[in-house]
Coordinates of C-alpha atoms in Angstrom, one line a residue:
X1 CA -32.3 186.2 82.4
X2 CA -35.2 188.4 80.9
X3 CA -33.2 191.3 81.9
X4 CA -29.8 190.4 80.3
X5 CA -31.8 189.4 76.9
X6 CA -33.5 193.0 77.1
X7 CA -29.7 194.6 77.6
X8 CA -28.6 192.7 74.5
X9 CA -31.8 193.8 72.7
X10 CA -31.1 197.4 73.9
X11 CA -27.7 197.6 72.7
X12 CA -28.3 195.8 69.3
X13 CA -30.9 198.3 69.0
X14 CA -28.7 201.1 69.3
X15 CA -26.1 199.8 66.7
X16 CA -28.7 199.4 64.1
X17 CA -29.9 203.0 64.7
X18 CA -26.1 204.5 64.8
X19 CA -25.8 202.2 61.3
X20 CA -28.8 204.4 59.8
X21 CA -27.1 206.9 61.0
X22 CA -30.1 208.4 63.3
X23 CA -27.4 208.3 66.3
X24 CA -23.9 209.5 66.0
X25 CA -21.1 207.2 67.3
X26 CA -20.1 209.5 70.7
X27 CA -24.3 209.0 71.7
X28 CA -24.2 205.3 71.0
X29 CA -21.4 204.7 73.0
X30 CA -22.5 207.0 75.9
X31 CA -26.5 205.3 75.6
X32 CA -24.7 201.6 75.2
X33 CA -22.5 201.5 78.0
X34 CA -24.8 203.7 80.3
X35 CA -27.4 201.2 80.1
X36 CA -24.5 198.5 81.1
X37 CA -23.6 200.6 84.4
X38 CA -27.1 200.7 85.2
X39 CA -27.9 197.0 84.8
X40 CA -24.6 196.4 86.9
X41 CA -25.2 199.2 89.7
X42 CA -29.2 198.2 90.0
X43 CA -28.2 194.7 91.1
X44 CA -29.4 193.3 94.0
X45 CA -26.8 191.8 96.6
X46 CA -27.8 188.2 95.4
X47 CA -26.3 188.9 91.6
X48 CA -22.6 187.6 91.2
X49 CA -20.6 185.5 92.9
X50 CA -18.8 188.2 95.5
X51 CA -21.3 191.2 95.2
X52 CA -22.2 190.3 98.9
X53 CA -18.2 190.2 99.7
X54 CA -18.0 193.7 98.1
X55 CA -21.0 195.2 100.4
X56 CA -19.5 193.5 103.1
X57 CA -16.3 195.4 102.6
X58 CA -17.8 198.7 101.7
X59 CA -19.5 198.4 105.6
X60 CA -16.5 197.0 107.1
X61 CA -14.6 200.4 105.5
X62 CA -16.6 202.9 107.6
X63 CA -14.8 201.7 110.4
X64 CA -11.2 201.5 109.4
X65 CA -9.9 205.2 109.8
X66 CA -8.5 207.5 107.3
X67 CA -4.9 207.3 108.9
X68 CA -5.0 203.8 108.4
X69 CA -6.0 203.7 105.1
X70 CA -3.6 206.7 103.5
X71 CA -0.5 204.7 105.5
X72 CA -0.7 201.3 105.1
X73 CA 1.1 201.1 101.6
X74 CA -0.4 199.5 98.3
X75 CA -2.3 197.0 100.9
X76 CA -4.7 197.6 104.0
X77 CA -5.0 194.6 106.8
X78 CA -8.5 194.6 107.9
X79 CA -11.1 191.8 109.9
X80 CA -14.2 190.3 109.3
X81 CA -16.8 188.2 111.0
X82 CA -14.1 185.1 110.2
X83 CA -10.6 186.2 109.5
X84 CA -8.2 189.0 109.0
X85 CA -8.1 190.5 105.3
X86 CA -6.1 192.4 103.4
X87 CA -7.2 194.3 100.4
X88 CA -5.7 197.1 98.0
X89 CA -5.9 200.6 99.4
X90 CA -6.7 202.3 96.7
X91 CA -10.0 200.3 96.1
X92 CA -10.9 201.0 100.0
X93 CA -9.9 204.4 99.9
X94 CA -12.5 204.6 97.2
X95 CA -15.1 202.7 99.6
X96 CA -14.5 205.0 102.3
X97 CA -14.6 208.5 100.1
X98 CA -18.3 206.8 99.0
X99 CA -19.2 206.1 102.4
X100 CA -18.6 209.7 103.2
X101 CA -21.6 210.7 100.6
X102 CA -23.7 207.9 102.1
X103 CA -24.1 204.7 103.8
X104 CA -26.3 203.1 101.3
X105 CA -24.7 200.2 100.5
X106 CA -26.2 200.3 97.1
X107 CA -24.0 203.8 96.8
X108 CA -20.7 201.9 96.3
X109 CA -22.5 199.4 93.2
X110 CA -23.7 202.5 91.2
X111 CA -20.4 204.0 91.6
X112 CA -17.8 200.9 90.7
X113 CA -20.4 200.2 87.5
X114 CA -20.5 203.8 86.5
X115 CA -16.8 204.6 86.4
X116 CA -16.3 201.0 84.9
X117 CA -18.5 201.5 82.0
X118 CA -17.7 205.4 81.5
X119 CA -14.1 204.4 81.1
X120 CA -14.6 201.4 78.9
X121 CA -16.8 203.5 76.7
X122 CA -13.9 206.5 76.7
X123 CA -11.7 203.7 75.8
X124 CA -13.2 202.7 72.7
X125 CA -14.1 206.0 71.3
X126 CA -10.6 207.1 71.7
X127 CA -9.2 203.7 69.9
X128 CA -12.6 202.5 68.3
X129 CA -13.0 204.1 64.7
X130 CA -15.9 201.9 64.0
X131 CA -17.3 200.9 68.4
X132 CA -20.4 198.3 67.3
X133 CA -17.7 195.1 67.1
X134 CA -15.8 196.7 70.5
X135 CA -19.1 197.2 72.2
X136 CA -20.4 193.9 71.7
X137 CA -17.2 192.5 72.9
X138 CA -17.3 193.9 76.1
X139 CA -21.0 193.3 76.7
X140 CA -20.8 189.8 75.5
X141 CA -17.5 187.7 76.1
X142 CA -16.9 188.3 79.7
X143 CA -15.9 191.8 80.6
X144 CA -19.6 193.1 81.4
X145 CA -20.2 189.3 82.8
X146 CA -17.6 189.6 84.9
X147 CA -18.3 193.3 86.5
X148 CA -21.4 191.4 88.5
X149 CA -19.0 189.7 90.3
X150 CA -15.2 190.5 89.9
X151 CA -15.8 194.5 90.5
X152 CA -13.2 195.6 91.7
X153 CA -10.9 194.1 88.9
X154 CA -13.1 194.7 85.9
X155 CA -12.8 198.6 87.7
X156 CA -8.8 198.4 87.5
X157 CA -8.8 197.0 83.8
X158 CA -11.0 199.8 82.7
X159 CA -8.6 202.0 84.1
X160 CA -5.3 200.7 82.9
X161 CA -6.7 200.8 79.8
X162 CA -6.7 204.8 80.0
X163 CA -3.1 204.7 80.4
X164 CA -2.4 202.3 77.1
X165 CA -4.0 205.2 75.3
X166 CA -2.5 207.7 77.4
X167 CA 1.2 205.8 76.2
X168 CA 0.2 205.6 72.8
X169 CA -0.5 209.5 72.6
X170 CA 2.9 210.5 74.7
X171 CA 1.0 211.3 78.0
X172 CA 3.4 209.5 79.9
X173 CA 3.0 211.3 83.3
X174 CA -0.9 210.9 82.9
X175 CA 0.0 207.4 81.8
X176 CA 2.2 206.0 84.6
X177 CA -0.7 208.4 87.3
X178 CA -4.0 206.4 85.9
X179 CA -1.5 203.0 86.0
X180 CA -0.8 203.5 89.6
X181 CA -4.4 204.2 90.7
X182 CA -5.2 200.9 88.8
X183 CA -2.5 198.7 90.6
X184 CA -3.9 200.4 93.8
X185 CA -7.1 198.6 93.2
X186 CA -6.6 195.8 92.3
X187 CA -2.5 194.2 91.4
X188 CA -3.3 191.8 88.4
X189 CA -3.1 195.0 86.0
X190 CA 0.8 194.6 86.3
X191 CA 0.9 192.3 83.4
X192 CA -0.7 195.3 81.3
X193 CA 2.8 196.9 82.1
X194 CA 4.6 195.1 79.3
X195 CA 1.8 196.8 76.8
X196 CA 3.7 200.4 78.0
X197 CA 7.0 199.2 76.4
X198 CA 5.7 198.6 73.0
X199 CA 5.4 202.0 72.0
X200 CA 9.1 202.2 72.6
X201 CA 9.9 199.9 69.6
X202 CA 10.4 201.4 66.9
X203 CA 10.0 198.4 64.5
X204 CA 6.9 197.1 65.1
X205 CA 7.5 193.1 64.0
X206 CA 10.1 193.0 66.7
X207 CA 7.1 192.9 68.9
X208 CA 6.2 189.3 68.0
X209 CA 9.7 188.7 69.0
X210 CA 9.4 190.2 72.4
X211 CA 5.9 188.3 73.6
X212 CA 7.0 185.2 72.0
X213 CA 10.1 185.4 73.9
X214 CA 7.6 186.4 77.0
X215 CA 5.8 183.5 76.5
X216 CA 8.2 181.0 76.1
X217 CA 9.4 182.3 79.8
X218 CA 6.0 181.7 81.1
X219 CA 6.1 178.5 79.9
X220 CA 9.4 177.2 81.0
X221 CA 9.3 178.8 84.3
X222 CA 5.8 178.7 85.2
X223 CA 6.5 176.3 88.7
X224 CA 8.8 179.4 89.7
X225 CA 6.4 181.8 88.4
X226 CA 3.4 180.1 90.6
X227 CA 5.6 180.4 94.2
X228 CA 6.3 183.7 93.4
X229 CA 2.7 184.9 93.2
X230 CA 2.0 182.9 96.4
X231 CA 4.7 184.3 98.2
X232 CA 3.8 187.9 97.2
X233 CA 0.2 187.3 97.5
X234 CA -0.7 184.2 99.6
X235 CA -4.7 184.7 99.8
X236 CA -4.8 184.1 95.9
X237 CA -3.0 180.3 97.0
X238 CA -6.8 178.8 96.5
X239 CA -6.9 179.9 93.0
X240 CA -3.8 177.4 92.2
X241 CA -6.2 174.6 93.4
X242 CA -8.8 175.3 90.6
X243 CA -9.1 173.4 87.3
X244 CA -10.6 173.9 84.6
X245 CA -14.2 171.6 85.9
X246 CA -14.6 174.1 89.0
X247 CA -12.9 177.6 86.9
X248 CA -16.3 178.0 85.2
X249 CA -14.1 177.8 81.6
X250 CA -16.1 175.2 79.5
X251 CA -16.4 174.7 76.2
X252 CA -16.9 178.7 75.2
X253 CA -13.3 179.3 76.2
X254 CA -12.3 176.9 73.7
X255 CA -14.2 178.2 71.1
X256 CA -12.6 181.7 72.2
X257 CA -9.2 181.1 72.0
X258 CA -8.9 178.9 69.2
X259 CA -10.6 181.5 66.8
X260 CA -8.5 183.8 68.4
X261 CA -5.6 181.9 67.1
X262 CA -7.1 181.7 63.8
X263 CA -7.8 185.2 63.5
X264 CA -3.7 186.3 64.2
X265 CA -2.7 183.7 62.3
X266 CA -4.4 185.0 58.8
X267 CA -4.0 188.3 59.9
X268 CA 0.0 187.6 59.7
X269 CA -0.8 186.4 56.4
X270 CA -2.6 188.7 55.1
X271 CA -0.5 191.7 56.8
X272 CA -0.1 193.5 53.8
X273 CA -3.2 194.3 53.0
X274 CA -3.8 196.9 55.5
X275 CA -1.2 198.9 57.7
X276 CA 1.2 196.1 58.6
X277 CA 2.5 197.8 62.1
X278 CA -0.6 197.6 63.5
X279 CA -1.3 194.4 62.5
X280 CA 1.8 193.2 64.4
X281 CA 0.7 195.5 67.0
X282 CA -2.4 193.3 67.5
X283 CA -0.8 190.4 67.2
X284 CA 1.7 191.2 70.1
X285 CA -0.4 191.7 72.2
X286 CA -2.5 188.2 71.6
X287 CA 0.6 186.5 72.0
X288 CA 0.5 187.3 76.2
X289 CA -3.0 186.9 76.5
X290 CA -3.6 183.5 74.9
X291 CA -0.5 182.1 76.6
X292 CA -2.2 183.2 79.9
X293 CA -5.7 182.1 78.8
X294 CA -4.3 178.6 77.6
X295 CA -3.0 178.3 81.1
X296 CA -5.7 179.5 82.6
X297 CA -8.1 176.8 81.1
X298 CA -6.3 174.7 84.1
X299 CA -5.9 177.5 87.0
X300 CA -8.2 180.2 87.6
X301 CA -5.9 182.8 88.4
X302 CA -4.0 182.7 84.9
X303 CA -7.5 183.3 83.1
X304 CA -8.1 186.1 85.7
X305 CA -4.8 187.6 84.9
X306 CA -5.8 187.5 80.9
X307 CA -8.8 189.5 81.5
X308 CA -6.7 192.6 81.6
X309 CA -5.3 192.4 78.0
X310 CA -9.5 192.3 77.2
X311 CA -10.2 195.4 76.2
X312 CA -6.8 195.5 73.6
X313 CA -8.1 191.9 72.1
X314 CA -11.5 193.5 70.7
X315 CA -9.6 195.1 68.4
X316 CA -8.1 191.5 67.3
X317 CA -12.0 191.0 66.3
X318 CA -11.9 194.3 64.6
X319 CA -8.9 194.0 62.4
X320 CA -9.8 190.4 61.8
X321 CA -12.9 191.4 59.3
X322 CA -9.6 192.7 57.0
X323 CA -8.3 189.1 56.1
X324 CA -11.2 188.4 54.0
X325 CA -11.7 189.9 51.2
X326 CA -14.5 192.3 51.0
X327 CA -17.4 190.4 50.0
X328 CA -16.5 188.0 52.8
X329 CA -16.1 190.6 54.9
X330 CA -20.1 191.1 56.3
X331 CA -19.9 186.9 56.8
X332 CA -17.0 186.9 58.9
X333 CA -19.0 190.0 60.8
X334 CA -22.2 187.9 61.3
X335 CA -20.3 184.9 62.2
X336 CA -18.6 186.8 65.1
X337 CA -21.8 188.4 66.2
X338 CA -23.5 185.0 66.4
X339 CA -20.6 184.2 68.8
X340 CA -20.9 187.0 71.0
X341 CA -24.5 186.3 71.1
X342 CA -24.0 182.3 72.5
X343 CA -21.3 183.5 74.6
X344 CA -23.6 186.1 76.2
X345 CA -26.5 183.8 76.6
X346 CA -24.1 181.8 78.6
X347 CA -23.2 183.9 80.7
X348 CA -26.6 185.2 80.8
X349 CA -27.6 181.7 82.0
X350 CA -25.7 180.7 85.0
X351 CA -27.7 180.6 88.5
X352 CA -25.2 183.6 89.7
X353 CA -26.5 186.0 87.2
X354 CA -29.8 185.4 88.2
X355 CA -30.9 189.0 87.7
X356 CA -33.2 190.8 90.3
X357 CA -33.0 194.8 91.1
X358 CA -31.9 195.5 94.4
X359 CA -35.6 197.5 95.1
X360 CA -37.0 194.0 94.9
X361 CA -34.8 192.2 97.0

């Protein structure tokens, strides 16, 4: 844990010197989410839940020959010690393009975190006015968590991502290019999809229309919804199995999604106090996410699938600071901080993020 503490330390420490200005915002980003892909690429094999799964593929790809990898569609069929496997292409593609620099296992760690980090840091700088409250959100609520264990996902959010602000500045070839590398790695990014369309409406409280609408689909027809992924994907079956005592959501996710709740709800209040289209914007997109994340307090897989619309919800937590008035304003700042912190510590906690470097192993 002494590790994760120093990484929050570090970070924190680079906010206060970009606040007295002594850093500019592009070095704090690129020093912030640096040290994160370090942390995450220096792990040893024992860190996270599926790192071993992920060396395991990464040998298991040196084997598996080009042909069979560039043909085999969005999904490649391959065997381990215990079973056959299938696994997006574009995610062992990646594998086998890192096995060709080296067989170092470690190789394929460093690589995953940096691209991960490097995009999540482009992200915010080119949505992020102010990045402190964005940075601490990834680092502390799950995202950065997360990327010891579900790497190849976290790697595919961080990527889709690119493509929202691709959408959002009319780089729609780019945008639909980085969105197919990121269903290529890993298919959950699909529900990011819906995000493309918004740009298309023109009147931005017709949003709340649309994910409410989205929402109340989910709801209704969520048995349908459920036989549909298992058909289409059968090895994530398990996942429909898992509640919310063996999930790993506690009492945090709560906490999470019912301030979450309160924070779209006064910012629809108070809408016209700042720029009223993006605060529909952001609300839009909360609508999808909690429905997902409510339902994922019971299954698994539903909270997996929220983790994609992550990166957009920081700037929930951004815009939020803008329904109080402004000598409210550095409360409601210090009160989400606080919450990042315990959140982190949580995380920080568990006997899966027991940190040692891989030279030590």
């Amino acid at each position: 844990m002494i590790i994760h503490i120093i990484e929050l330390l570090f970070v924190a420490l680079m906010s206060l010197l970009y606040k007295a200005k002594i850093i500019n915002r592009k070095t704090f980003i690129r020093i912030s989410f640096f040290s994160m892909a370090f942390v995450v690429g220096s792990r040893a094999p024992s860190v996270g839940e599926d790192t071993q799964h992920f060396i395991s593929i990464f040998n298991i790809s040196k084997n598996i020959p080009w042909k069979t990898c560039l043909a085999s569609g969005f999904d490649v069929v391959f065997s381990n010690v215990y079973s056959a496997s299938k696994i997006e292409a574009g995610y062992l593609i990646l594998n086998k393009i890192v096995a060709e620099i080296s067989s170092n296992e470690q190789l394929i760690l460093y690589v995953v975190a940096t691209g991960t980090f490097f995009f999540f840091g482009k992200f915010i700088d080119d949505n992020y006015r102010n990045p402190v409250i964005p940075t601490f959100y990834i680092l502390c609520e799950s995202l950065y968590m997360n990327s010891f264990s579900l790497m190849r996902q976290i790697l595919a959010i961080s990527i889709i991502v690119q493509a929202y602000t691709m959408i959002k500045r009319k780089q729609k070839i780019r945008a639909v290019l980085f969105a197919i590398i990121a269903f290529m790695i890993h298919k959950s990014v699909i529900v990011m999809f819906l995000i493309f369309y918004y740009e298309h409406v023109k009147k931005k409280k017709t949003l709340i229309k649309i994910t409410s609408i989205f929402t109340i689909l989910i709801v209704l027809f969520y048995n349908q919804i459920v036989r549909i992924i298992i058909f289409a994907v059968p090895r994530y079956a398990t996942y429909f199995n898992d509640t919310i005592y063996d999930s790993s959501l506690g009492l945090g996710s709560f906490v999470f999604i019912a301030i979450e709740i309160i924070i779209s709800i006064l910012l629809f209040r108070k809408r016209n106090l700042e720029a009223e289209n993006d605060v529909y914007e952001s609300i839009s997109i909360m609508v999808p996410y909690l429905a997902l994340e409510i339902i994922g307090l019971r299954l698994a897989l539903f909270s997996r699938v929220a983790m994609v619309y992550k990166p957009l919800i920081a700037r929930i937590y951004v815009d939020g600071q803008f329904a109080f008035s402004k000598k409210n304003r550095n409360v409601y700042i210090a009160m989400i901080f606080v919450l990042f912190v315990l959140m982190y510590l949580s995380y920080a906690g568990s006997p899966a993020r027991y940190y040692t470097f891989f030279w030590e192993k």
